[in-house]
PDB file of N, CA, C and O in Angstrom:
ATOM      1  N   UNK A 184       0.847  -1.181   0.000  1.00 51.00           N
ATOM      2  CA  UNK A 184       0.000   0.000   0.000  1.00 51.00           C
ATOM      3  C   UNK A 184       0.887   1.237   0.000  1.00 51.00           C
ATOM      4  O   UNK A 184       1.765   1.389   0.850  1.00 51.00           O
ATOM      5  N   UNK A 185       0.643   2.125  -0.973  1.00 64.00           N
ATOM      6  CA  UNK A 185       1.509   3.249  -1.169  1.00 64.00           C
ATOM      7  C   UNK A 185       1.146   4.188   0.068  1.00 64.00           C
ATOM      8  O   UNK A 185       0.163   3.950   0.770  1.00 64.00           O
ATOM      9  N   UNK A 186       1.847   5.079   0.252  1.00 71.00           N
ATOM     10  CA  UNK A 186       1.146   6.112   1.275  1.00 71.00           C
ATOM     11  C   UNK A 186       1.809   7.548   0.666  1.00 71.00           C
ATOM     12  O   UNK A 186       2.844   7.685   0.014  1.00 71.00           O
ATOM     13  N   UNK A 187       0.781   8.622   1.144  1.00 71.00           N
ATOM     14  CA  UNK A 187       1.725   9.891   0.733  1.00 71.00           C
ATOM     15  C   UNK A 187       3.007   9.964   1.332  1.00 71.00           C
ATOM     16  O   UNK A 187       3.694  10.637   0.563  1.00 71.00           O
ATOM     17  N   UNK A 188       3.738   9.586   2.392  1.00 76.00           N
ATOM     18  CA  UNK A 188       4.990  10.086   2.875  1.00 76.00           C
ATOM     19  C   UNK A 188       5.861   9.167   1.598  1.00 76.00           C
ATOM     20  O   UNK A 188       6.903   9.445   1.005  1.00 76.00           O
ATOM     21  N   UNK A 189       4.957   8.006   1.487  1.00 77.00           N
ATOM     22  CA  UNK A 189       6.572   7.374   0.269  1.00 77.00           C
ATOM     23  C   UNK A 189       6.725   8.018  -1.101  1.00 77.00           C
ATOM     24  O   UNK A 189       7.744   8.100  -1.788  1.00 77.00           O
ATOM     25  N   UNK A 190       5.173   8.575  -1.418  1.00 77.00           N
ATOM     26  CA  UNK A 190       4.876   9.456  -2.212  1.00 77.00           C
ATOM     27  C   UNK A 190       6.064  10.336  -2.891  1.00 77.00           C
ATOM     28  O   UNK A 190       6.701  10.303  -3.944  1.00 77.00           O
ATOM     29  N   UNK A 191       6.015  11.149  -1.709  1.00 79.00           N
ATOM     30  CA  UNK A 191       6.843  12.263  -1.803  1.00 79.00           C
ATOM     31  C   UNK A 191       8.344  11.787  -1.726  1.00 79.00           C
ATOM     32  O   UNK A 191       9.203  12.517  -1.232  1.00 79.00           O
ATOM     33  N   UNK A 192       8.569  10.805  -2.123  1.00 83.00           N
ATOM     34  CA  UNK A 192      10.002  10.272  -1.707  1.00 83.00           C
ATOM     35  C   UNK A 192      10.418  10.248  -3.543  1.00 83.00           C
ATOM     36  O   UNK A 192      11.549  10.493  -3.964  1.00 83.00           O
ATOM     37  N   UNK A 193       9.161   9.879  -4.472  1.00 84.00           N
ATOM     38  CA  UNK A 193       9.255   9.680  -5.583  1.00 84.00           C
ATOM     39  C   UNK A 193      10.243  11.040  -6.335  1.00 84.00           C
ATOM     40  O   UNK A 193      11.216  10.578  -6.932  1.00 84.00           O
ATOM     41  N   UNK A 194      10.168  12.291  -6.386  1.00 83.00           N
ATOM     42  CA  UNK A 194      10.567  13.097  -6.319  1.00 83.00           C
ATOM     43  C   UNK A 194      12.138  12.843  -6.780  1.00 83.00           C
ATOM     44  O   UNK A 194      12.493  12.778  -7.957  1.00 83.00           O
ATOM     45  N   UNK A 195      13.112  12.698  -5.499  1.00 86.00           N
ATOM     46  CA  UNK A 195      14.421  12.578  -5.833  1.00 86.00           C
ATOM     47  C   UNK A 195      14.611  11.343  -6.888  1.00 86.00           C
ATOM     48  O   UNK A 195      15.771  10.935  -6.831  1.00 86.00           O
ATOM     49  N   UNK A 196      13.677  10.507  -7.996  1.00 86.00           N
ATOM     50  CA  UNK A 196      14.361   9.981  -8.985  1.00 86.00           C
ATOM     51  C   UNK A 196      14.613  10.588 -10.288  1.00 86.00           C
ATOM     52  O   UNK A 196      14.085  10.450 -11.391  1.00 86.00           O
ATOM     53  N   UNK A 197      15.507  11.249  -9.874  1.00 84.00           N
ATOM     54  CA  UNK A 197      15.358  12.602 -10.548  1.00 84.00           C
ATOM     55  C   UNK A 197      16.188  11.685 -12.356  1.00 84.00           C
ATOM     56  O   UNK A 197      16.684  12.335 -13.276  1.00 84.00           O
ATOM     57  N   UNK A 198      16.072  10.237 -12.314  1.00 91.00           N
ATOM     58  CA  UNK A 198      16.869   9.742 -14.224  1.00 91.00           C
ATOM     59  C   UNK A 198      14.894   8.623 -14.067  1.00 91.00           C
ATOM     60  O   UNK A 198      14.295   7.800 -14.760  1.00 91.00           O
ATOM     61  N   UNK A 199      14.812   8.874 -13.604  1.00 92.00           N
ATOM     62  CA  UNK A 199      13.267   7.713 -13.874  1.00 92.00           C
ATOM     63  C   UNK A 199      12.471   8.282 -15.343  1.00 92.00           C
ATOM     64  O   UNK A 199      12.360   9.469 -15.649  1.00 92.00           O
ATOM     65  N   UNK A 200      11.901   6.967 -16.238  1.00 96.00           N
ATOM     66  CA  UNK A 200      11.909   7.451 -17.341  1.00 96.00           C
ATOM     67  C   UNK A 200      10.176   7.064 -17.209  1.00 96.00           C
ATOM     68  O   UNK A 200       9.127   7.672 -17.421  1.00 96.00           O
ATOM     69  N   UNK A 201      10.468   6.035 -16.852  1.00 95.00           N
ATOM     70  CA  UNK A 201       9.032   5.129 -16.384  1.00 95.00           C
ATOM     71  C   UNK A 201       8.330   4.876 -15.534  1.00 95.00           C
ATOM     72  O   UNK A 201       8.953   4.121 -14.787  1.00 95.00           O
ATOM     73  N   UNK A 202       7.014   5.111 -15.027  1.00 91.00           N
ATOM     74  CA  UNK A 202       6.779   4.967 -13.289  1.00 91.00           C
ATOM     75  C   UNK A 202       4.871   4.174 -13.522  1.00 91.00           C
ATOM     76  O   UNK A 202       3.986   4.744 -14.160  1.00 91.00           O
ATOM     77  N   UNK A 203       4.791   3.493 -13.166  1.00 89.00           N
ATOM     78  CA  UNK A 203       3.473   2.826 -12.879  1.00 89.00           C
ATOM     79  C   UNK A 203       2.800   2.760 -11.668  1.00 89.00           C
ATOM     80  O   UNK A 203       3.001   1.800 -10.924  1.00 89.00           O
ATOM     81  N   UNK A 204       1.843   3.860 -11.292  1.00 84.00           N
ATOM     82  CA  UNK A 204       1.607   3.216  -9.701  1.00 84.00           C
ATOM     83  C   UNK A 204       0.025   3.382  -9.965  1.00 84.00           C
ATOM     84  O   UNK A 204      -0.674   3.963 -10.796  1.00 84.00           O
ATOM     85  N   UNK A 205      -0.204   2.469  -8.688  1.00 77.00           N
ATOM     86  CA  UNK A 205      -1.368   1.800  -8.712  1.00 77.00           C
ATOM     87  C   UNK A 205      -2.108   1.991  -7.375  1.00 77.00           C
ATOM     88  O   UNK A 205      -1.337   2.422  -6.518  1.00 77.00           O
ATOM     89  N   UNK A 206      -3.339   1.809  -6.941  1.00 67.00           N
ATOM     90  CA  UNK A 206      -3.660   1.142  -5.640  1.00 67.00           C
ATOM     91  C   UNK A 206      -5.242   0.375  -6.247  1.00 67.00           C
ATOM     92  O   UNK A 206      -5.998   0.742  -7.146  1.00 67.00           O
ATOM     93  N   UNK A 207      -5.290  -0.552  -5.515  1.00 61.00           N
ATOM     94  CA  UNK A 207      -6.264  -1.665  -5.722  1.00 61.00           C
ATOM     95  C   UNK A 207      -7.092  -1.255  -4.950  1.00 61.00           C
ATOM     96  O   UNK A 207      -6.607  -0.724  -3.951  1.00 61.00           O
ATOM     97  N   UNK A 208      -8.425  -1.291  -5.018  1.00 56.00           N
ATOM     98  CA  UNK A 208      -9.195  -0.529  -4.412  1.00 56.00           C
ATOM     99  C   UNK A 208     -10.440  -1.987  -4.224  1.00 56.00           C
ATOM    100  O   UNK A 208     -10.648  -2.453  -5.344  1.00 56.00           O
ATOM    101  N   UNK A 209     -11.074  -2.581  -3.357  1.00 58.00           N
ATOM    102  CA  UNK A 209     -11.824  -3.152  -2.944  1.00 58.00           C
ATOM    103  C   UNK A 209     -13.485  -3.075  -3.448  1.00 58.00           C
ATOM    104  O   UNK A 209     -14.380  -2.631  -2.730  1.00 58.00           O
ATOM    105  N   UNK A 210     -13.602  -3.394  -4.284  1.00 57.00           N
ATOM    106  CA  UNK A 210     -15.453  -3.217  -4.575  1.00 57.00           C
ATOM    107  C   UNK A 210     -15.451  -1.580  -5.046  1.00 57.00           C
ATOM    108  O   UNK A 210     -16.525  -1.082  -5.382  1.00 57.00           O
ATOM    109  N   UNK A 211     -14.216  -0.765  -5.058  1.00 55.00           N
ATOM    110  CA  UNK A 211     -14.417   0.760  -5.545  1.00 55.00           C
ATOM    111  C   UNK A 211     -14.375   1.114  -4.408  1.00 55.00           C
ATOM    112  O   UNK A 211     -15.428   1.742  -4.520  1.00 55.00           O
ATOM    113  N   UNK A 212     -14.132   1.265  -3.501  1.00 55.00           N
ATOM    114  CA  UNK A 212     -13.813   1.858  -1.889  1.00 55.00           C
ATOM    115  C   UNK A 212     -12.816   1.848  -1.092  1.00 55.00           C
ATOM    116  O   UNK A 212     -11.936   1.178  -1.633  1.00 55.00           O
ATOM    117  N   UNK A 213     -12.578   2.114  -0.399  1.00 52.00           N
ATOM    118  CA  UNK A 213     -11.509   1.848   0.759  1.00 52.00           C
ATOM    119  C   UNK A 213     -11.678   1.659   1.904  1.00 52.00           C
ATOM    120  O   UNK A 213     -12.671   2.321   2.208  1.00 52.00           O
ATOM    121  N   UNK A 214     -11.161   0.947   3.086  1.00 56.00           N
ATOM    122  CA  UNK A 214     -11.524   0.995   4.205  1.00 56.00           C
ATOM    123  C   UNK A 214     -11.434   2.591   4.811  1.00 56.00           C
ATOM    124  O   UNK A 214     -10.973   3.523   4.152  1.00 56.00           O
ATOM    125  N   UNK A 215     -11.920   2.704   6.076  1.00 54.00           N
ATOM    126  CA  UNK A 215     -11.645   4.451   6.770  1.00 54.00           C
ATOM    127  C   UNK A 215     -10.360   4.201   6.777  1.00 54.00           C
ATOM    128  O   UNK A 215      -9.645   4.718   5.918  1.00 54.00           O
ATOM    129  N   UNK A 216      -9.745   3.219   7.914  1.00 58.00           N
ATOM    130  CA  UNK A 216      -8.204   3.267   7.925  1.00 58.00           C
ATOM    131  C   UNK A 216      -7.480   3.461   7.040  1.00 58.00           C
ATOM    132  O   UNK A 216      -6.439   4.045   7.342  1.00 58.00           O
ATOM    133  N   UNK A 217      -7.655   3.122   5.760  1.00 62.00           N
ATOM    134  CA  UNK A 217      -7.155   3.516   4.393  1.00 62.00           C
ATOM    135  C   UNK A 217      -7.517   4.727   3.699  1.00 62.00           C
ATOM    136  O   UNK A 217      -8.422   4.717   2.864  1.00 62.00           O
ATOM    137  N   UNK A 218      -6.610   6.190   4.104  1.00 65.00           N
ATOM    138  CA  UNK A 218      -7.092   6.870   2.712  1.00 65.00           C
ATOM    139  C   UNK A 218      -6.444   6.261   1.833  1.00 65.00           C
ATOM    140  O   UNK A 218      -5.509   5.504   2.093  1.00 65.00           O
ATOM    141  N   UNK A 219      -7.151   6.694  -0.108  1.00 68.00           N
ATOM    142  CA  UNK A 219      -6.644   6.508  -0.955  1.00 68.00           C
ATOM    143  C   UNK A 219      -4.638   7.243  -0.718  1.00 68.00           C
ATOM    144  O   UNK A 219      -4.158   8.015   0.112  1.00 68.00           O
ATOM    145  N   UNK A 220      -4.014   6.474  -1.935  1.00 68.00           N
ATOM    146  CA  UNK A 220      -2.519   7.372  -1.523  1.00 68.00           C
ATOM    147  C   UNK A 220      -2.420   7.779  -3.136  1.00 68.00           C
ATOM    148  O   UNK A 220      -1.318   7.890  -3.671  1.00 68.00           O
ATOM    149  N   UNK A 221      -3.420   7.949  -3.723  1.00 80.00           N
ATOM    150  CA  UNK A 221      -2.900   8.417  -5.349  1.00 80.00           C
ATOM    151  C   UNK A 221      -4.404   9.285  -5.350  1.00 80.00           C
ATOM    152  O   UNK A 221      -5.572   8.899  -5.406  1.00 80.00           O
ATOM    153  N   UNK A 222      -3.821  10.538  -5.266  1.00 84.00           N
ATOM    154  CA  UNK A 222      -4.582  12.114  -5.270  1.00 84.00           C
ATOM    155  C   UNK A 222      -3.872  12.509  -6.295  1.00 84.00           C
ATOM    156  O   UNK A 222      -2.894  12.262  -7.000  1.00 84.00           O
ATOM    157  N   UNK A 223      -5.220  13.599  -5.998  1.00 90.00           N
ATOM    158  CA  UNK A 223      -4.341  15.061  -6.425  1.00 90.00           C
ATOM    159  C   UNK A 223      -3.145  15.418  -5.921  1.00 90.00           C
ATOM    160  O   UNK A 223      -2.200  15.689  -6.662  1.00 90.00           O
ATOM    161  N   UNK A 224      -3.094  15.441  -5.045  1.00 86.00           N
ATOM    162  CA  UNK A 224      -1.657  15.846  -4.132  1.00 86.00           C
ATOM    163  C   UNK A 224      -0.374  15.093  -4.233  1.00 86.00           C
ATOM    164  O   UNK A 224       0.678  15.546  -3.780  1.00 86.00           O
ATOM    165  N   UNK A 225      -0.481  13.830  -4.887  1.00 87.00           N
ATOM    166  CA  UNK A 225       0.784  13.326  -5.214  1.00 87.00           C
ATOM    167  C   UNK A 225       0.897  13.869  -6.678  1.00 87.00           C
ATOM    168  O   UNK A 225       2.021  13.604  -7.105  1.00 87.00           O
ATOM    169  N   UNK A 226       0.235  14.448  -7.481  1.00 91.00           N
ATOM    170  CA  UNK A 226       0.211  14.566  -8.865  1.00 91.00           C
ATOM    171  C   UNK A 226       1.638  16.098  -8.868  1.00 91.00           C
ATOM    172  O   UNK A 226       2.235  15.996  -9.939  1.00 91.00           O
ATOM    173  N   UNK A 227       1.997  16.843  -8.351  1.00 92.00           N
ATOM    174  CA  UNK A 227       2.813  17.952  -8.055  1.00 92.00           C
ATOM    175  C   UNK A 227       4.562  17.212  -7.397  1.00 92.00           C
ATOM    176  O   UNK A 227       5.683  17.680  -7.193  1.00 92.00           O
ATOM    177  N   UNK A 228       4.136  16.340  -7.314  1.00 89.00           N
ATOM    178  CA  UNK A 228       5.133  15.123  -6.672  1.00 89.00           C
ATOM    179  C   UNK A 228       6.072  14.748  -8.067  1.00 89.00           C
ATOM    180  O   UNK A 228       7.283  14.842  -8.267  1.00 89.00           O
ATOM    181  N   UNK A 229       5.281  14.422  -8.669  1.00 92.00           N
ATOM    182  CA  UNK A 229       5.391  13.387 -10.042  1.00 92.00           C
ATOM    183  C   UNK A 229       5.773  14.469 -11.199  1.00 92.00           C
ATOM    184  O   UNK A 229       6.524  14.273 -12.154  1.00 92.00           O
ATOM    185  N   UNK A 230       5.071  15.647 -10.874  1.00 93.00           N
ATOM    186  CA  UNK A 230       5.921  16.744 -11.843  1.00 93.00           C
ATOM    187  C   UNK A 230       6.825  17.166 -11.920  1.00 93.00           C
ATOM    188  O   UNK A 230       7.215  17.766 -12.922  1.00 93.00           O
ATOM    189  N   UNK A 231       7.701  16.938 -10.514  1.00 92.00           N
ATOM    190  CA  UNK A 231       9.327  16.957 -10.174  1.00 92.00           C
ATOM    191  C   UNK A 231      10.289  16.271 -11.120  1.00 92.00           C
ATOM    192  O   UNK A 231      11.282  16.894 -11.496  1.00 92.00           O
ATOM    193  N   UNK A 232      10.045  14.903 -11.575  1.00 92.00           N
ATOM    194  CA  UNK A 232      10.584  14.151 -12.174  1.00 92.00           C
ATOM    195  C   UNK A 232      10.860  14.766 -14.093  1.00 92.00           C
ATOM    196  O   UNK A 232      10.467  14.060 -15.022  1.00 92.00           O
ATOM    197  N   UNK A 233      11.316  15.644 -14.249  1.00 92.00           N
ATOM    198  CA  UNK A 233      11.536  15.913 -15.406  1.00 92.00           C
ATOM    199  C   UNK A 233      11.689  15.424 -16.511  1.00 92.00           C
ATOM    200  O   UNK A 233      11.366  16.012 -17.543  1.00 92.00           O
ATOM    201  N   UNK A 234      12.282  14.097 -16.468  1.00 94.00           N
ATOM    202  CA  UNK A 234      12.774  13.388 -17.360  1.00 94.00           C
ATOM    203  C   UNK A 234      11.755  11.730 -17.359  1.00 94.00           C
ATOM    204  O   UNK A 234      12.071  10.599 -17.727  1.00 94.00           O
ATOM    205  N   UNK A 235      10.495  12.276 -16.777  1.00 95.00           N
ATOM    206  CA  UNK A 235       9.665  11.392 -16.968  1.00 95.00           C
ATOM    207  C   UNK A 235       8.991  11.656 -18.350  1.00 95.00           C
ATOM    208  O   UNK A 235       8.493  12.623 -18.926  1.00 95.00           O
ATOM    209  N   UNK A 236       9.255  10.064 -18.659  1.00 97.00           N
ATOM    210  CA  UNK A 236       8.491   9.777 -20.342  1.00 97.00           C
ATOM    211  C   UNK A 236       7.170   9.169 -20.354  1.00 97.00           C
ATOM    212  O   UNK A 236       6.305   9.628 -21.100  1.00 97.00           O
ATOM    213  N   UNK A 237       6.932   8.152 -19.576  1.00 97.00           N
ATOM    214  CA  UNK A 237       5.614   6.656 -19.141  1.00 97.00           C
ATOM    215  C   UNK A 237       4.855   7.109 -17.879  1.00 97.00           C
ATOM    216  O   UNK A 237       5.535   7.108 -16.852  1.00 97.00           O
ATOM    217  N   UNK A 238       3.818   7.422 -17.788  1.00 95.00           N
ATOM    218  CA  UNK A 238       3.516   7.154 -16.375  1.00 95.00           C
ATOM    219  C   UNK A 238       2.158   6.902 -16.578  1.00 95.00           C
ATOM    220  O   UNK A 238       1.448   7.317 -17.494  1.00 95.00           O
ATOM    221  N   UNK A 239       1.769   5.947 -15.326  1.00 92.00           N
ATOM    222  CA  UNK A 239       0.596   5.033 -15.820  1.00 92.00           C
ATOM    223  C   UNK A 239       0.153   4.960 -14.089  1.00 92.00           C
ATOM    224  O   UNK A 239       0.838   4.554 -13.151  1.00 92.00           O
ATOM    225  N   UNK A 240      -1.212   5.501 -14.088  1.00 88.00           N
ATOM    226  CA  UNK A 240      -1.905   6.074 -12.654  1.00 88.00           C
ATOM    227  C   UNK A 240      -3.129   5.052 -12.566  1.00 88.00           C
ATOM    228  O   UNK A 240      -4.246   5.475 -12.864  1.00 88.00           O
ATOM    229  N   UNK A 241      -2.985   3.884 -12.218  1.00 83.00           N
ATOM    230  CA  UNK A 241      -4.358   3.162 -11.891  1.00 83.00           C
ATOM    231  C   UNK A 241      -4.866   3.078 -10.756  1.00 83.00           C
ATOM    232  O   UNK A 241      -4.149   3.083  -9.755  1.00 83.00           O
ATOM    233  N   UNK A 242      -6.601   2.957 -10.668  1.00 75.00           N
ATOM    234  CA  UNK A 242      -7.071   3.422  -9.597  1.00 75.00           C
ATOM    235  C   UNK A 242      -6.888   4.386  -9.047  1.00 75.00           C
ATOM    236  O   UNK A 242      -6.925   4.161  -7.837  1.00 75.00           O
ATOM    237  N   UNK A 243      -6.654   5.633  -9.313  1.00 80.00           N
ATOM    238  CA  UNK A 243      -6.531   6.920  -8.792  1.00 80.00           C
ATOM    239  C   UNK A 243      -7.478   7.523  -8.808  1.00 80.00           C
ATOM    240  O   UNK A 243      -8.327   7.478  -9.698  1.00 80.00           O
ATOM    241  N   UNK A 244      -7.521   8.567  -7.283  1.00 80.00           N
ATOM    242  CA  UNK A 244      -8.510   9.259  -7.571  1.00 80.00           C
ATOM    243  C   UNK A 244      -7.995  10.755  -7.717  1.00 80.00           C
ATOM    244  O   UNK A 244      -7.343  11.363  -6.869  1.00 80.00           O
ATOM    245  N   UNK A 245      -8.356  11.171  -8.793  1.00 89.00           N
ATOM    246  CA  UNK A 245      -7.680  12.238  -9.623  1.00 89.00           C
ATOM    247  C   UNK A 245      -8.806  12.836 -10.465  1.00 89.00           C
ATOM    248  O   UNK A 245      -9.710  12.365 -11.155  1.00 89.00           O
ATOM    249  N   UNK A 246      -8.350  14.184 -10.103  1.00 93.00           N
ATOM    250  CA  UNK A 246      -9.557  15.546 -10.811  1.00 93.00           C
ATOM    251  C   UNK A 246      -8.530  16.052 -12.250  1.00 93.00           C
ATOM    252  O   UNK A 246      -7.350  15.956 -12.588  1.00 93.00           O
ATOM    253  N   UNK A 247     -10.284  16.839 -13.002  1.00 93.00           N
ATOM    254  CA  UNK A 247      -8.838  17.360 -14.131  1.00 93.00           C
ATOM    255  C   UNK A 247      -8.134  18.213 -13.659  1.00 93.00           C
ATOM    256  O   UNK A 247      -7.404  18.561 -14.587  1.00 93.00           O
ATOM    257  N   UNK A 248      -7.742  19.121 -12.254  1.00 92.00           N
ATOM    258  CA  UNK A 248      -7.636  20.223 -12.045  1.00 92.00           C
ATOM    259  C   UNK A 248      -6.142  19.860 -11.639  1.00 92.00           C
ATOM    260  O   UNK A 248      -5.237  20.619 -11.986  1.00 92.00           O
ATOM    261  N   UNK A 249      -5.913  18.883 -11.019  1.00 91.00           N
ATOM    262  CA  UNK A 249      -5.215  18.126 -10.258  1.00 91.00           C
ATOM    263  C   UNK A 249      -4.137  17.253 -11.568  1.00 91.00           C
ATOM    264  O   UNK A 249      -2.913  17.143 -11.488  1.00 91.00           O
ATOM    265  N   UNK A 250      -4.795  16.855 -12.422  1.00 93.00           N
ATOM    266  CA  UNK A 250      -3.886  16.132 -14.072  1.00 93.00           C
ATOM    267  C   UNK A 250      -3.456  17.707 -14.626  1.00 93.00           C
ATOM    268  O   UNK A 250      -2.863  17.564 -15.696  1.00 93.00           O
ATOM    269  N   UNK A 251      -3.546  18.977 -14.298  1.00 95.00           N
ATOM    270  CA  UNK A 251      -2.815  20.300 -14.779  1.00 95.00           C
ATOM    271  C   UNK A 251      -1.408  20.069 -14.566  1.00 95.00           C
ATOM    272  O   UNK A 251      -0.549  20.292 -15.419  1.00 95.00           O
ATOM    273  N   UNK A 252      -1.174  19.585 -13.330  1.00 94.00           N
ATOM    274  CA  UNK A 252       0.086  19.705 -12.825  1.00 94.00           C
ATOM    275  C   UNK A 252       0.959  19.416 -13.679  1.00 94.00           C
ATOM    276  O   UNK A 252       1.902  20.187 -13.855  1.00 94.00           O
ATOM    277  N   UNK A 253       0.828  18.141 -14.460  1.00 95.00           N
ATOM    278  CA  UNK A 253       1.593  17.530 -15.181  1.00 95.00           C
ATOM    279  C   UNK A 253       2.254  18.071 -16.264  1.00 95.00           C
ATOM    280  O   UNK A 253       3.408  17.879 -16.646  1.00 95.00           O
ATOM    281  N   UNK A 254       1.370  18.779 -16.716  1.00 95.00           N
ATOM    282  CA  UNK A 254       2.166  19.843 -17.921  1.00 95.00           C
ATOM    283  C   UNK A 254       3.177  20.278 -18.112  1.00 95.00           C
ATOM    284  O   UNK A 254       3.738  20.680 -19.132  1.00 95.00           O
ATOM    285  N   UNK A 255       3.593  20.174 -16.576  1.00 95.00           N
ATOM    286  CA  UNK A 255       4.978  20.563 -15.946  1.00 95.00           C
ATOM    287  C   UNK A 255       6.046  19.428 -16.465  1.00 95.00           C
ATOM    288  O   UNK A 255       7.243  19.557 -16.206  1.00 95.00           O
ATOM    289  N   UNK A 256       5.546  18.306 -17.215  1.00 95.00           N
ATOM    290  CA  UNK A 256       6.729  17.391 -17.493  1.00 95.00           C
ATOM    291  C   UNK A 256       6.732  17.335 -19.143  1.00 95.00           C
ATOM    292  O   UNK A 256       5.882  16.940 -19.941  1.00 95.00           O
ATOM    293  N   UNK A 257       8.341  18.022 -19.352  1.00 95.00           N
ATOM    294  CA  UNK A 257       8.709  18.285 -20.713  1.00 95.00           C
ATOM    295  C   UNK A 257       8.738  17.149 -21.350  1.00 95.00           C
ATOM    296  O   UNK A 257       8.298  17.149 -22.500  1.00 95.00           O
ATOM    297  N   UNK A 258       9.254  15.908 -20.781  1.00 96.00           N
ATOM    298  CA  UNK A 258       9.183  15.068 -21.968  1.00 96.00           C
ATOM    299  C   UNK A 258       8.302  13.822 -21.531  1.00 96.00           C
ATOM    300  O   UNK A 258       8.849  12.722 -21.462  1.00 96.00           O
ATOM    301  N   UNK A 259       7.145  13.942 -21.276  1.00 96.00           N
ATOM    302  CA  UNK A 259       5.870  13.038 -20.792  1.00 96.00           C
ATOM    303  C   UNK A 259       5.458  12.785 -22.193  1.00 96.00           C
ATOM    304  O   UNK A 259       5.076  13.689 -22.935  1.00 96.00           O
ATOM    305  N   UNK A 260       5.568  11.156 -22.650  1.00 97.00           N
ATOM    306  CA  UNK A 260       4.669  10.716 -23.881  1.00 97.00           C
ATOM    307  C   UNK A 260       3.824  10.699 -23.556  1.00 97.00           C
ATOM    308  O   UNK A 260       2.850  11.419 -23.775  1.00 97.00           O
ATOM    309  N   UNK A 261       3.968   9.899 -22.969  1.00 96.00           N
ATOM    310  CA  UNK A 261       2.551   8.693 -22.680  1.00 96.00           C
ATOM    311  C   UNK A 261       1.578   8.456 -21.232  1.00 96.00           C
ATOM    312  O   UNK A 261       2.109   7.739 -20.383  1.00 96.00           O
ATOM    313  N   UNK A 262       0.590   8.854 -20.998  1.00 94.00           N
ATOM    314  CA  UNK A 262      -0.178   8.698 -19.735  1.00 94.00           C
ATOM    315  C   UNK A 262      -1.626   8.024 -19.927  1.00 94.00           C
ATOM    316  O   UNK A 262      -2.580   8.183 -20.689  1.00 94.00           O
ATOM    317  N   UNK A 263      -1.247   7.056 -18.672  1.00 90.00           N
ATOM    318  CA  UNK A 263      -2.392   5.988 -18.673  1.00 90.00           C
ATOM    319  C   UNK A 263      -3.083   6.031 -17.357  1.00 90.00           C
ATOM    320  O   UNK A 263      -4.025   5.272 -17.129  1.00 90.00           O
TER     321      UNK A 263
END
């Protein structure tokens, strides 16, 4: 289970070309003890990575306001 503190750890891979993250989500829910860990708020995380090309966000819960951030990555092909 991802969490935001490892989240933000993503950041310093500052040669990562490729990144896939995920969280599995139960019937579409989560337990209380579980917030989701793929927001909006990791999306400003992931824009750090400059030299990201692949990135592939499943099960996320993510606004369009929140997928802006990304714009921020010059050489982003491909997003799934």
């Amino acid at each position: 289970f991802q969490t935001a503190a490892g989240n933000a750890h993503l950041k310093d891979c500052k040669n990562l070309k490729g990144l896939m993250l995920g969280q599995r989500l139960k019937n579409g829910s989560l337990k209380a003890s579980q917030p989701p860990s793929l927001t909006d708020a990791v999306l400003p995380v992931l824009a750090e990575i400059a030299g990201l090309e692949r990135l592939s966000l499943d099960e996320a819960r993510l606004s369009r306001a929140g997928l802006i951030a990304l714009k921020k990555l010059p050489k982003l092909k491909r997003l799934e």
